[in-house]
XYZ file of C-alpha atoms in Angstrom:
154
model
C 17.005 -19.275 52.983
C 13.501 -20.289 51.627
C 13.846 -17.643 49.639
C 17.165 -18.890 47.545
C 15.550 -22.325 47.682
C 12.155 -21.899 45.786
C 14.005 -19.361 42.742
C 16.914 -22.297 43.023
C 13.940 -24.925 41.950
C 11.994 -21.706 39.461
C 15.477 -21.927 37.859
C 16.237 -25.516 37.450
C 12.973 -26.030 35.929
C 13.555 -23.274 33.681
C 16.740 -24.532 32.887
C 15.812 -28.592 32.296
C 11.958 -27.399 29.917
C 14.174 -25.611 28.505
C 15.792 -27.628 25.540
C 12.457 -29.094 25.507
C 10.773 -26.220 25.185
C 13.073 -25.105 21.603
C 12.785 -29.115 19.888
C 8.990 -28.460 20.553
C 9.817 -24.619 18.581
C 12.191 -25.947 15.898
C 9.231 -29.203 15.362
C 7.198 -26.539 14.391
C 8.789 -24.166 12.587
C 10.004 -27.451 10.419
C 6.736 -28.360 9.852
C 4.874 -24.644 9.170
C 5.180 -24.153 5.070
C 3.425 -20.805 4.970
C 6.178 -18.773 5.980
C 8.473 -20.552 3.898
C 5.980 -19.973 1.042
C 5.816 -16.307 1.600
C 10.086 -15.929 1.661
C 10.082 -17.377 -1.348
C 7.594 -16.088 -3.306
C 7.522 -12.638 -2.377
C 10.326 -11.008 -4.050
C 8.794 -12.982 -7.573
C 5.745 -10.824 -6.418
C 7.034 -7.755 -5.999
C 9.477 -7.646 -8.292
C 6.332 -8.093 -10.659
C 3.736 -4.990 -8.838
C 7.121 -2.465 -9.058
C 7.371 -3.407 -12.809
C 3.668 -3.422 -13.271
C 3.279 0.368 -11.318
C 6.501 1.403 -13.640
C 4.907 0.836 -16.903
C 1.329 2.595 -15.335
C 3.734 5.702 -15.157
C 4.270 6.148 -18.752
C 0.699 6.609 -19.524
C -0.001 8.135 -16.026
C 1.905 11.045 -14.336
C 1.915 8.732 -10.855
C 4.604 8.973 -8.548
C 6.840 8.063 -5.014
C 4.408 6.776 -2.674
C 1.339 6.443 -4.818
C 2.999 3.936 -7.051
C 4.413 2.066 -3.793
C 0.806 2.005 -2.475
C -0.482 0.499 -5.728
C 2.274 -1.843 -5.636
C 1.792 -2.798 -2.150
C -2.338 -3.368 -2.761
C -1.444 -5.706 -6.271
C 0.823 -7.435 -3.799
C -1.743 -8.276 -1.112
C -4.163 -9.152 -3.913
C -1.354 -11.941 -4.943
C -1.067 -13.270 -1.787
C -5.157 -13.187 -0.778
C -5.480 -14.718 -4.657
C -2.817 -17.238 -3.371
C -5.228 -18.045 -0.159
C -3.066 -16.222 2.638
C -5.907 -13.649 4.299
C -3.467 -11.993 6.576
C -0.080 -10.075 5.550
C 1.724 -7.303 7.338
C 1.544 -3.889 5.438
C 5.129 -3.376 6.902
C 6.721 -6.871 5.289
C 4.807 -5.693 1.992
C 6.299 -2.056 1.861
C 10.466 -3.957 2.507
C 9.799 -5.852 0.165
C 8.215 -3.685 -2.890
C 11.235 -1.141 -1.867
C 13.791 -3.828 -1.635
C 13.033 -4.676 -5.462
C 12.300 -1.959 -6.405
C 15.811 -0.217 -5.559
C 17.012 -4.035 -7.318
C 15.661 -3.412 -10.568
C 16.860 -0.047 -10.473
C 19.997 -1.458 -10.352
C 19.696 -3.677 -12.924
C 18.452 -0.831 -15.222
C 15.016 -2.662 -15.796
C 13.357 0.542 -14.646
C 15.464 2.879 -17.163
C 13.515 1.981 -19.541
C 10.093 2.871 -19.126
C 10.002 6.981 -19.187
C 7.709 8.779 -16.505
C 4.690 10.883 -17.457
C 4.762 14.120 -16.179
C 2.116 15.947 -14.500
C -0.078 18.440 -16.962
C 0.547 21.409 -16.261
C -2.513 22.402 -13.611
C -2.826 26.074 -14.397
C -4.789 25.657 -18.036
C -7.096 22.826 -16.067
C -7.610 25.158 -13.006
C -8.426 28.317 -15.951
C -10.740 25.844 -17.052
C -12.167 24.586 -14.011
C -12.949 27.895 -12.559
C -14.251 29.687 -16.358
C -16.335 25.800 -16.178
C -18.060 27.328 -12.053
C -17.771 30.689 -13.538
C -20.745 30.410 -16.260
C -23.056 27.885 -14.447
C -22.875 30.804 -11.755
C -23.888 32.876 -14.344
C -26.318 30.544 -15.242
C -27.515 30.491 -12.010
C -27.855 33.854 -11.932
C -30.301 34.253 -15.425
C -32.330 31.613 -13.551
C -32.763 33.664 -10.601
C -33.098 36.514 -12.065
C -36.628 35.236 -14.434
C -37.903 33.626 -10.820
C -37.540 37.691 -9.119
C -38.986 38.971 -12.032
C -42.258 36.311 -12.100
C -42.831 36.722 -8.701
C -42.426 40.787 -9.415
C -45.238 40.105 -12.482
C -47.200 38.093 -9.970
C -47.591 40.736 -7.585
C -48.343 43.382 -9.904
């Protein structure tokens, strides 16, 4: 019997204090302008970052996830310069994706043609030839050292 009365007292106190807690939280949220400012400015910054990355993609072969991560970094830097120390990266990624989808649907991003990656075969051949030339130079230098050591022995 006593257990029920204690539970009833706790329930009554919780129910009585709930309006007070809700009132306090609503006043605190209304007074917190940081969240309101981020919510209002984040879509603008995200759109600017997406457009900047699309423009960069015209000259450089940057695609997909690399563009998104660069755009997130741009937005983080912009928010930091505005005085926001902590920003949730997941929220920023979602804002970037939303801005990209909206700009793609509007046709804004269609004016920026994506640069295609160059043929890697030619660059791989050039790197391999450079490495081969370096190895040949090392071989010649080693042969000279060997000849010099043999000459010093005789």
